[in-house]
Each structure stands twice: as C-alpha cells, then as structure tokens.
Amino acid sequence: MSKEAPAPRENMGAPVPRFDARLKVTGGATYPADIPVADLAYGVLVTSLVARGSLAQLHTDKAATVPGFLGLFRHGDMAGTQPPKFGVAASSIGPLHGDRIFHDGQIIALVVAETYEAAMEAASLVTAEYDEERPSAGFDTQGTETTPGAGASPLFGEDVHAGDFDAAYAAAPVKIDEHYSTPTQHHNPIELFSTTAAWRGDQLTIYEPTQNVTGWKTELSRQLGIDPNRVRVISPYVGGAFGSKGPMTARTAIVAVAARRLGRPVRCVVTRMQAYGTQTYRAETRHRVRIGAERGGHITAFGHEGWEVTSRPDAYVVGGTIATGRLYAYGSVATHVDLVHADRNTPGYMRSPPETPYVYALENAMDEMAVALAMDPIEFRRVNEPTREPIGGKPFSSRSLLACYDEASKAFGWSDRESAVGSMRDGDWMIGMGCATAVYPTNIAPCAARVQLMADGHARVQCGCHEIGTGIRTVAGQMAAERLGVELTKVSVEMGDSALPPAPVSGGSNSTASVCSAVMKACDAIRNRLFLAVSGEGAPLAGAANSGMSLGNGQVIAADGRTVTLADAFATLQTVLIEEYAEFTPKGASPQALKKLYAGQPEFRGGERDDAVKYAFGAELVEVRIHTLTREIRIPRIVGAFAAGRIMNPRTARSQLMGGMIWGIGSALQEETEVDPRNARYVNKDLQDYLVPVNADIGDVQVILVPETDPQVNPAGVKGLGELGNVGTPAAVASAVYHATGIRVRDLPIRLDNLLT
Amino acid sequence: MANRLSRIRLSRRNFMVGSATAAVAMPLVGARAGSQPERPSETIRYTAPVKLTINHQPYELNLDLRTTLLDAIRDHTGLTGTKKGCDHGQCGACTVLINGTRVLSCLTFAVMADGREVTTIEGLAREDSSLHPMQQAFIDCDAFQCGYCTPGQIMSAVGCVHEGHAASEGEIREYMSGNLCRCAAYPNVVAAILQARDETRKA
Ligand code: FES
Ligand code: FES
C-alpha cells in the first residue's frame, strides 16, 4: 500500500494495478489510429474559414496535381446518405450534405492521398470562396436567438422550483443577487481524434476512439443506409475522452464514404487545430444566482437562472439547475434555463457537463452568502444540510457530504484558517483558503455482459464498454474475480468493440455501476448453475443449501464448511466451460429499455429519477498563494474528500478524483477557448495557446475516500466518480482567492489580471 | 485563403524543394473515385532512402522527405508505441531518445535521425523482456489513466534522470512540464520518477 494505492477502508475493494498497466508502459496498448490496416490511404480535412454563409466555390485543381493524390470529397459527395441525427451524433449538421456554413471550422472537404504528407500538401492547396454573412459569436453579439432550455432535450425536462421564491426572497433579511460566468472550453484529450474506415465487401469496420461503440454502430448504419450488422466499431483503448468521444461527429460517415468510393481503407487523423471546430466543446454559460437567508444562516430562497450558448440548429442543453436546485435545504427554489443560439459548432458533453458550470455558480454564491452572514463557509453548509431534497421532497439514497467536510477539514487543517480576509501571509505571498461542495448524480443504464468460467479457474468477461482511462476494465475484472472466487490474474476482460454485448455510452459516470451490475448478474447465474449441480443427489455437496454457498479460492464452499474444487464441480456438470449472458436493467427502467440498449439509445435511471435522489458528494478545500507584486496565483495544495458508495478499486478511484481536481484547477485558473466576437472564430486552437495544467502547475493533491455503503443505489452499490472531482474545484479556488485578497472573481478563469488593484 | 495549418505545411514543403535529392519511385495507384477526374499514377515527390536504427534494429526506408521521425516510426516501421498528440511540439507524447537524449520526434524530420540511434518505448524493456525500472515505477505509482501520454512521459522521465534534472520533486515537475497529461496523473508521475531515479541512473 502507498499513497498511490491507498489501503481499502470499509466497503472498498483492493487497490490492484490496472489490467492494462503493462501494455500501457510498454507501448503495447493499441489506440485506434495505431491499428495496422493494409493498403491504407490517408485523409486530411479542409475546414471553413468563415462561421456563417454558404460555400460559393471550392478550388481543387491544384490539389489534384499533387503526386499521390487519390480523391477529394466535398459538398454533394454524401448524396445517398442521411445527415446525422443530433443525439448519438454530435450535431444535426451534415457538413457535406449542403453548401451551408454553420460555424467556423466546419468540414468542407476531405482530401485523400497515398501518404500523409501528400494529403497534407493537397489539402493545403484547396481554397474556397464563400458568400459570407455576419455571424453571431455568442452572448452579447447581434443576431442570436434565445429559446427555453426546458424541454429542449429528454435530459432536461423542466425548470425545477419549490415553494414561493419571490415572497421568501423579498422577505429575507440577508441576501445576494450576483452574476457568474464560465468560458468556452475544449476537452483536448492528448490522443488526436481520428477515423479509420475499412470495407470488406459490404462490411464496414470503423477504428475510432469512442465512448459509445454500440450507439455509433447504429447511427452510422442509419446515416449510410445499411444494416447495423454490417457495421463494426472498434476502439480497444481510448486516449482520454472526457465526453469528447461520446457523440459521433460527421467525419465518421465522410471517411466511410471516401473509403467505399476509393475501394481502399482510409485513415483520417484530425489535426489538433481542426479538432476545435469539428468536435464538441463546453459552451460558455452565464448565471444569475439569488440567495436569501435568515440571520442564523438558514436559506429561505434560492434562485438560479442560467444561459447557455449552443449552435443554430441544435438545442444542446446541460441544465445544471436540476442538481443545484437540490443541493441544500432551501426553503424555496426558482430556476430557469435559456439557450442562446449562435453561429457556432454544437457543444457537447464535457466532464460533468451540467455540474461544472452550474455548481460553480452556486458554490461561489454560497461563499458570498457565508461572507454576508459572517459565517464560516463550511458551517454555513452544515446549517443548510437537508434531510430531503427540496424539489420533490425525496430522501437521498445516501448523503455523506458532512462526513466529507469533516475528513477534508481535518486533513487540511481548516481550523488554522484565520477567517478575516487578507489575514494570512507568508513573506511576499498572500494566502487564501477556500472550500466548495462537489456533487454528481449516480446514473445507471441497462447493460449486457457475457461471462465465461472455465473448470481451471480462468474467467473471461466481455462487454461493449470502453476503457477511456477510468480503469473500467480492471474493476469489471475485479467484480468477476470476486463473484466467481477466482484469482484476478486468471480473469481477462474484453471491451471496446461493438461486436461484444452492448453497454451504454461511457458518459455520465455510469460505467462502473452499469457494467459491474451486469457482470454481477452473469456471475450470479454461473454461481447458481454450479451450486445446483454440486448440491444435487449424489453430487459432492449433496443436500447443501444453495443460499448459503459461495465461491472462493477456486472452490465451491457450502455453509457447513464442505468444499469441492471447481474442477470437480464442473465434472458433475460434464463440462469445462460455463457461459452466461446477462442483460441488466436498473430498477424503474421502461419495458423498452433493453431494446433501446441494443439500438444504442440507453435509458438512464438514478440521479433524481428514482424514488430516492442518488448523488455522490465531496468536499474540496484548497490553499492559494498570490504574490503581492506579480499577482501570480499558485495552488500549493488541495484536499478532496469524496464518498461514492462502494469503491471497487481505491487506486483507480483516487487517480480519477485526483485527475478531476486537477481539471478543476485548470478550469479555475487557465482554460478558456477565446472566440473572436467579430467573426465567431476560435482563436487559441492548440496546446500552446489553450492552457491546460502542466506538471509544474500542480502541487500536493490529497484524495480521501470516505467510506459509504448504499445498498439502495444499485445492485453493485457503486456511485460514479469520474466526473465528481472537478465539480467543486473552481468555486473552492474562487473562495480562496477572495479569502486571500478580498477580490471576488465571478467570471472564470481567474487570472492574475483579475487581481490587479 | 490559406489557413495557418496550410502555411506551416507550405513552408515545410518549400524548404524541402531546395534540399530534395533523388526521387525514388514508389509504386502508386491512381485515383479510383471521388469527384475528381481519373488521374494517371505518379510518383511521390521528394523521396529519399533513409537509414534508421530504432531499438538497435536497422530499418531502410524510402520516405517522402517531409516525413517526420514520428510518422516514420509510426507509419513505416509499425512501432506505434510512440504517440502523436499535437504534431507541433506542444505535448511531448512523441518523445523518443536519440543517442540517449530526449527529442520530440514530431519536430524532427526522419532524415535528421539518419545514422543515429533512436530508442522508443518498445526498446526500453530489457532483453529478457523484464521492465525498465521507470516502467515498473509507472505501474506501481499508477502514473497514467488513459495511457496515451505514457510512452512520452516514460521516455522523457528516463531522459530527465540522465540529464540530471531529477534531484527534487520541484525539479522533476519543472523538467517534466513538456509532457502534458490531460488525465492529470502528474503527482503520480513525480512519485514514479522519484521511485525509479536511482535505478535508472545505474541502468
Ligand atoms: S506530438 Fe510531438 S510534441 Fe505533441
Ligand atoms: S494518461 Fe491520459 S493523457 Fe496522460
């Protein structure tokens, strides 16, 4: 055990190393663009230089003279295919289905050549003429259209409310009314986006990093007008996703069409810069938060209005008021979300899509309220701890927020914090300490899995889930090893292929709960078959009650202590392999839920959809240091304590939460995609100018896994935590910056120019 | 209306025009489809024979002179452990060792490595295929999540130790800041380098 592999506490599994650790340190893990494909041709995209208008002319003659040029695909070449359907697809925009330009960086052509170098050269020689129209870049620019967020998506049905907010707010003796904002951000996984399409006859194989092999198979076959069984999507390893590889972009079908027309496989690796306009992103948001409270600190009124930028055609909405409206014991709640349609590419899921912006606004406002009330900010949250959530009056399946604050405060040394603003200093450095709550819903969806157990104790798990770096392959294997009583080293796990049993999209932190529940179900069916066989008349454990039986150390163990080896147990069945295929559906799922899973449209439960509200919680405490002369902002240490039900593997859980908090630090201090308001184009489109944390930006990051047992949440007892870690961080940093300087920054990111006085 | 990307590629090409040497014929197939007219097959411009030694293994390649060392390694030798994260020297995913020094292979033309000894992640394990201490430390310290930046991190870590820039946590952080990890395994990368430092020096 070590810091990186923490000893398990109650209701936690072993901190075993990742199944794929050796492959990942030897270069043996194959990401989709690594997979060798014979006779490969190389594709390079050409993208629009204007954000709105239509394509008047595309000059391709020069490109065609480049030696090695094979073909160019443009407007008109997707004839016979269907444009994407927003949902599983990232956008409804089919860029080559018409001549309309909807946003900067839209694909206008795909150039294919014998080599990457020739394709790049040819693509650089393609020029376009546009009938340009004046674009709207986002908030505060002319020509945008505002529509209600409620009802725009099945994920955001209504604006939540409770009680009489107006009256309670008017009557409150202490109140605030403030505006906050979060900027455009791009995921920037280190793996470049890519598509490789290979046809064998009428069978299409796509190698592409994805969080949704089943959904993509279905959507791509719909676009191409072919049987879904003729499409296979393979994505053995994904080099970081964070939501960016959830929705399928228009490129996938374009590359598939090019490969079909050229009669050879095509690989298109998108440049870092082109990813900004051809993939999704976190759109900028604005918030107005009003909080009213009694002098003792009890909140009587909470109002949260949000505005989100989206594209012209697609009503992408995150609607984080669903969670902020339920976080504390507010007396009354009023919320409203509006969408602002601009000439931008369609945004998409990015790590904690609703919570990152909305909880940032709420938690920054909570800190302002604590100041207004002259209360310790943690104490203020303690006073407003609910027994039931305020919107539907439902209980929480479990809620360990205060335990998280207790453990985090102790580890951080919160009691040493001097409450007065600007009172802590170390030489030339002003010190500030701040805190914020992290919250994330526990989502779960139907999931299928196939498990095989061999007489020699080897087990094999197959599930069309995705190893995006979370450790899902490892924890699925741990679940199988535990339920089947075999050594972990004898378990193999296959994922990332649409030919495997379908799993939901790896998004919304649902994978561990959904996959482990399905694996458990398959394992339990295997157990039952074995138990029945060995307890029958004349069998080795004749007469033993099945309910008291277990599997362990490669044996079947009866309640009375009798045992039989797996080999002998299999002999009674006269078989060497038992295979079970399980289809898990969460409680409350509709009768169509399984059918939808196979169609790539998983139906989610959990969160606030069930009888109890199912959320994971955390408390984040951070120290900032701000230089008195330069205003440089440093974060020497951050402590996060999180409770998320059963922790399958403390090592991988810690890494995800640590990575999340570092994401939060990036959001707080660095990340912003600048949009030029004059032409609605992205400005800082690479890793040089889009700042993400580097090693030297990060100090001590402490993750505390707080024990929590929640049998109600789902069969595996697991809450998702991949997105929990970055939810509280930006507000905690803002709180600490205020504590150090007395300057309240409400618009992210917080940069040193915000602190010049 | 050339965008920024085009300009970069064009300037590379213009540079190569002046220095191109013998063009070696490569069998090519002409355009078979697309909206362009059929074209006769031609040769790739500016190719040259390049001799690379990668992980002690000699390779004789005919490459378009514009081919980066990164693309030569990935696309022409089948060693795909080295990763492309930006192609612009901004992320470190493509880090390899050339004669023991860490180098960004995306900013190095393949011809520039002609005759030099290139080590990639596949060449780091010992001959008996036991792991290099740095690889083992990355496993022990869970110094990755998705694993995509990892080959670059490990090669860079080995280079960092040999350069003598791993004296303290602070120095490691500073000298490993050219290797981005979006999964943000940074504290674990530092822990791994501290663990493997002394053994790596001896290795
Ligand atoms: S690929 Fe070479 S530095 Fe990013
Ligand atoms: S491990 Fe994913 S980018 Fe570093």
Tab-separated table of C-alpha atoms and ligand atoms in Angstrom, chain B residues 84-87 89-92 94 104 106, ligand 1:
chain	number	residue	atom	x	y	z
B	84	LYS	CA	1.064	11.837	-31.757
B	85	GLY	CA	-0.749	14.344	-29.594
B	86	CYS	CA	-0.249	17.578	-31.491
B	87	ASP	CA	2.417	17.231	-34.208
B	89	GLY	CA	5.995	20.160	-30.273
B	90	GLN	CA	3.416	21.170	-27.695
B	91	CYS	CA	2.523	17.987	-25.830
B	92	GLY	CA	5.501	15.639	-25.514
B	94	CYS	CA	6.046	11.772	-29.254
B	104	LEU	CA	10.315	15.456	-29.854
B	106	CYS	CA	7.231	15.276	-34.385
C	1	FES	S1	3.210	15.116	-30.891
C	1	FES	FE1	5.197	15.852	-30.668
C	1	FES	S2	5.031	17.239	-29.041
C	1	FES	FE2	2.988	16.660	-29.411
